[in-house]
Amino acid sequence: MNPGRLALAQTAQENPLWISWHDSNWIPVLNPGNVMDYFSEKSNPFYDRTCNNEIVRMQRQSLELLNNMTGVEYIPLHVQDPILYVIRKQHRHSPTEATPMADYYIIAGTVYQAPDLASVFNSRILSTVHHLQNAFDEATTYSRYHPSKGYSWDFSSNKAIAEKTKTQTKKEPPVKEEPSSIFQRQRVDMLLGDLLRKFPLPLPQITNNPGGGNPADTNNVNINHSGAAGENDHTGTDQAMIKQEPSDSIGTAAGRAGNSDAPPDKKMKL
């Protein structure tokens, strides 16, 4: 046997969360009616051939008989056609009592084992410790020690790296958004239709004019009246100015005549 396959088989036996399985011949015709037959394939590493499902299958009986049997069995737990199926492995003790052992989910025809709570916690803790260790290792590369000054930080080497990353990000072309699918568009249209039915648009309000004319005409009439009144005011002020102008003009003319043809000054005789 190939050493790589042997190592993979050993890893799968130790931790089945690292493996997956699918059969491309079944994927186009997979539906809620044949998903259990798909999961019961001999090449599926998650299927236990000593379970009660295999006994019922060999006897060609209905799966409803599993409730009257004791032992390991597989049941469909959740179905979201056509992409998601969840199958549970459990140990049945009585027709009304069963202990869950594992859950398997099928996404687009590929079977995975759902992780338990302890595996999720271990994965998150290991990921956190890994990132913290990388942060501490990078921080120690910038620390410097001098006998007279003590410890200090030197980030001069990091400036070149930051400038290099900035130039690379500027040269990268913008990422194009993926087009929406038909399911997303139909879903959005349905939600918009529900919102319009719940909150209809307000109808425009039409005000009736008692005079039967256009409101804009009344505004124009008011503007004309105000303009006429303004002209009358200006006319009155102009007439007042005209009344005052003759005296001023006469004095001005006399002054000009005196300056041009005035006789020489005569000395007063004592």
GROMACS .gro file of N, CA and C in nm, residues 56-115:
model
  180
   56VAL      N    1  -3.183  -0.417   0.841
   56VAL     CA    2  -3.312  -0.389   0.778
   56VAL      C    3  -3.297  -0.380   0.627
   57ARG      N    4  -3.186  -0.328   0.581
   57ARG     CA    5  -3.163  -0.315   0.438
   57ARG      C    6  -3.146  -0.452   0.372
   58MET      N    7  -3.073  -0.540   0.436
   58MET     CA    8  -3.054  -0.674   0.381
   58MET      C    9  -3.186  -0.751   0.378
   59GLN      N   10  -3.271  -0.730   0.474
   59GLN     CA   11  -3.401  -0.797   0.478
   59GLN      C   12  -3.507  -0.726   0.394
   60ARG      N   13  -3.469  -0.610   0.337
   60ARG     CA   14  -3.559  -0.533   0.252
   60ARG      C   15  -3.689  -0.499   0.324
   61GLN      N   16  -3.672  -0.448   0.443
   61GLN     CA   17  -3.787  -0.409   0.523
   61GLN      C   18  -3.786  -0.257   0.541
   62SER      N   19  -3.892  -0.206   0.602
   62SER     CA   20  -3.905  -0.063   0.620
   62SER      C   21  -3.818  -0.016   0.736
   63LEU      N   22  -3.774   0.111   0.726
   63LEU     CA   23  -3.691   0.167   0.833
   63LEU      C   24  -3.769   0.194   0.961
   64GLU      N   25  -3.900   0.180   0.955
   64GLU     CA   26  -3.979   0.200   1.076
   64GLU      C   27  -3.954   0.090   1.179
   65LEU      N   28  -3.898  -0.022   1.136
   65LEU     CA   29  -3.867  -0.130   1.231
   65LEU      C   30  -3.752  -0.095   1.322
   66LEU      N   31  -3.677   0.010   1.292
   66LEU     CA   32  -3.565   0.048   1.378
   66LEU      C   33  -3.611   0.088   1.518
   67ASN      N   34  -3.733   0.137   1.531
   67ASN     CA   35  -3.782   0.175   1.663
   67ASN      C   36  -3.801   0.056   1.756
   68ASN      N   37  -3.820  -0.063   1.699
   68ASN     CA   38  -3.839  -0.183   1.781
   68ASN      C   39  -3.710  -0.260   1.805
   69MET      N   40  -3.597  -0.208   1.756
   69MET     CA   41  -3.468  -0.275   1.772
   69MET      C   42  -3.379  -0.195   1.867
   70THR      N   43  -3.276  -0.262   1.916
   70THR     CA   44  -3.178  -0.197   2.004
   70THR      C   45  -3.041  -0.208   1.939
   71GLY      N   46  -2.961  -0.103   1.958
   71GLY     CA   47  -2.827  -0.102   1.900
   71GLY      C   48  -2.803   0.028   1.823
   72VAL      N   49  -2.697   0.026   1.740
   72VAL     CA   50  -2.657   0.145   1.664
   72VAL      C   51  -2.745   0.158   1.541
   73GLU      N   52  -2.787   0.280   1.512
   73GLU     CA   53  -2.871   0.306   1.395
   73GLU      C   54  -2.844   0.447   1.344
   74TYR      N   55  -2.886   0.472   1.219
   74TYR     CA   56  -2.874   0.602   1.155
   74TYR      C   57  -3.014   0.651   1.116
   75ILE      N   58  -3.044   0.778   1.149
   75ILE     CA   59  -3.174   0.834   1.116
   75ILE      C   60  -3.154   0.971   1.051
   76PRO      N   61  -3.242   1.010   0.957
   76PRO     CA   62  -3.234   1.147   0.903
   76PRO      C   63  -3.285   1.247   1.005
   77LEU      N   64  -3.202   1.343   1.039
   77LEU     CA   65  -3.235   1.440   1.143
   77LEU      C   66  -3.291   1.570   1.087
   78HIS      N   67  -3.234   1.619   0.978
   78HIS     CA   68  -3.278   1.747   0.921
   78HIS      C   69  -3.258   1.743   0.770
   79VAL      N   70  -3.350   1.802   0.698
   79VAL     CA   71  -3.344   1.806   0.552
   79VAL      C   72  -3.372   1.948   0.506
   80GLN      N   73  -3.282   2.003   0.427
   80GLN     CA   74  -3.301   2.131   0.359
   80GLN      C   75  -3.268   2.110   0.212
   81ASP      N   76  -3.368   2.060   0.142
   81ASP     CA   77  -3.350   2.025   0.002
   81ASP      C   78  -3.324   2.151  -0.081
   82PRO      N   79  -3.228   2.150  -0.173
   82PRO     CA   80  -3.156   2.033  -0.226
   82PRO      C   81  -3.010   2.026  -0.185
   83ILE      N   82  -2.967   2.103  -0.083
   83ILE     CA   83  -2.824   2.116  -0.061
   83ILE      C   84  -2.778   2.059   0.073
   84LEU      N   85  -2.864   2.054   0.173
   84LEU     CA   86  -2.820   2.017   0.308
   84LEU      C   87  -2.904   1.902   0.362
   85TYR      N   88  -2.834   1.800   0.414
   85TYR     CA   89  -2.899   1.686   0.482
   85TYR      C   90  -2.815   1.655   0.605
   86VAL      N   91  -2.883   1.630   0.717
   86VAL     CA   92  -2.816   1.596   0.842
   86VAL      C   93  -2.863   1.459   0.885
   87ILE      N   94  -2.767   1.370   0.915
   87ILE     CA   95  -2.796   1.232   0.957
   87ILE      C   96  -2.731   1.210   1.093
   88ARG      N   97  -2.805   1.147   1.184
   88ARG     CA   98  -2.757   1.124   1.320
   88ARG      C   99  -2.730   0.976   1.342
   89LYS      N  100  -2.620   0.949   1.407
   89LYS     CA  101  -2.586   0.814   1.453
   89LYS      C  102  -2.616   0.807   1.602
   90GLN      N  103  -2.698   0.708   1.641
   90GLN     CA  104  -2.738   0.698   1.780
   90GLN      C  105  -2.749   0.552   1.822
   91HIS      N  106  -2.747   0.534   1.952
   91HIS     CA  107  -2.762   0.399   2.010
   91HIS      C  108  -2.900   0.393   2.076
   92ARG      N  109  -2.985   0.306   2.021
   92ARG     CA  110  -3.123   0.295   2.071
   92ARG      C  111  -3.128   0.193   2.183
   93HIS      N  112  -3.188   0.234   2.296
   93HIS     CA  113  -3.207   0.147   2.412
   93HIS      C  114  -3.348   0.092   2.419
   94SER      N  115  -3.444   0.171   2.375
   94SER     CA  116  -3.585   0.131   2.378
   94SER      C  117  -3.658   0.210   2.270
   95PRO      N  118  -3.784   0.178   2.245
   95PRO     CA  119  -3.856   0.255   2.142
   95PRO      C  120  -3.866   0.404   2.171
   96THR      N  121  -3.848   0.445   2.296
   96THR     CA  122  -3.860   0.586   2.331
   96THR      C  123  -3.731   0.649   2.382
   97GLU      N  124  -3.621   0.572   2.386
   97GLU     CA  125  -3.496   0.623   2.443
   97GLU      C  126  -3.381   0.590   2.349
   98ALA      N  127  -3.301   0.692   2.317
   98ALA     CA  128  -3.184   0.675   2.230
   98ALA      C  129  -3.079   0.778   2.269
   99THR      N  130  -2.953   0.738   2.261
   99THR     CA  131  -2.840   0.825   2.297
   99THR      C  132  -2.767   0.868   2.170
  100PRO      N  133  -2.757   0.998   2.140
  100PRO     CA  134  -2.683   1.042   2.021
  100PRO      C  135  -2.535   1.010   2.033
  101MET      N  136  -2.476   0.966   1.923
  101MET     CA  137  -2.334   0.934   1.919
  101MET      C  138  -2.256   1.029   1.828
  102ALA      N  139  -2.312   1.064   1.713
  102ALA     CA  140  -2.244   1.154   1.619
  102ALA      C  141  -2.347   1.206   1.519
  103ASP      N  142  -2.315   1.323   1.459
  103ASP     CA  143  -2.397   1.383   1.354
  103ASP      C  144  -2.313   1.399   1.229
  104TYR      N  145  -2.374   1.374   1.115
  104TYR     CA  146  -2.307   1.387   0.985
  104TYR      C  147  -2.393   1.477   0.897
  105TYR      N  148  -2.329   1.572   0.832
  105TYR     CA  149  -2.402   1.662   0.742
  105TYR      C  150  -2.349   1.646   0.600
  106ILE      N  151  -2.442   1.649   0.507
  106ILE     CA  152  -2.413   1.633   0.365
  106ILE      C  153  -2.440   1.767   0.297
  107ILE      N  154  -2.336   1.830   0.247
  107ILE     CA  155  -2.347   1.959   0.180
  107ILE      C  156  -2.304   1.941   0.035
  108ALA      N  157  -2.399   1.960  -0.057
  108ALA     CA  158  -2.373   1.947  -0.201
  108ALA      C  159  -2.315   1.810  -0.235
  109GLY      N  160  -2.363   1.707  -0.164
  109GLY     CA  161  -2.321   1.571  -0.191
  109GLY      C  162  -2.198   1.524  -0.117
  110THR      N  163  -2.128   1.611  -0.045
  110THR     CA  164  -2.008   1.574   0.030
  110THR      C  165  -2.045   1.553   0.177
  111VAL      N  166  -1.997   1.439   0.232
  111VAL     CA  167  -2.032   1.401   0.370
  111VAL      C  168  -1.918   1.441   0.463
  112TYR      N  169  -1.954   1.507   0.572
  112TYR     CA  170  -1.859   1.545   0.677
  112TYR      C  171  -1.916   1.501   0.811
  113GLN      N  172  -1.827   1.481   0.906
  113GLN     CA  173  -1.871   1.454   1.042
  113GLN      C  174  -1.872   1.585   1.119
  114ALA      N  175  -1.982   1.613   1.184
  114ALA     CA  176  -1.994   1.736   1.263
  114ALA      C  177  -1.907   1.725   1.388
  115PRO      N  178  -1.828   1.828   1.420
  115PRO     CA  179  -1.742   1.819   1.539
  115PRO      C  180  -1.823   1.831   1.667
   0.00000   0.00000   0.00000
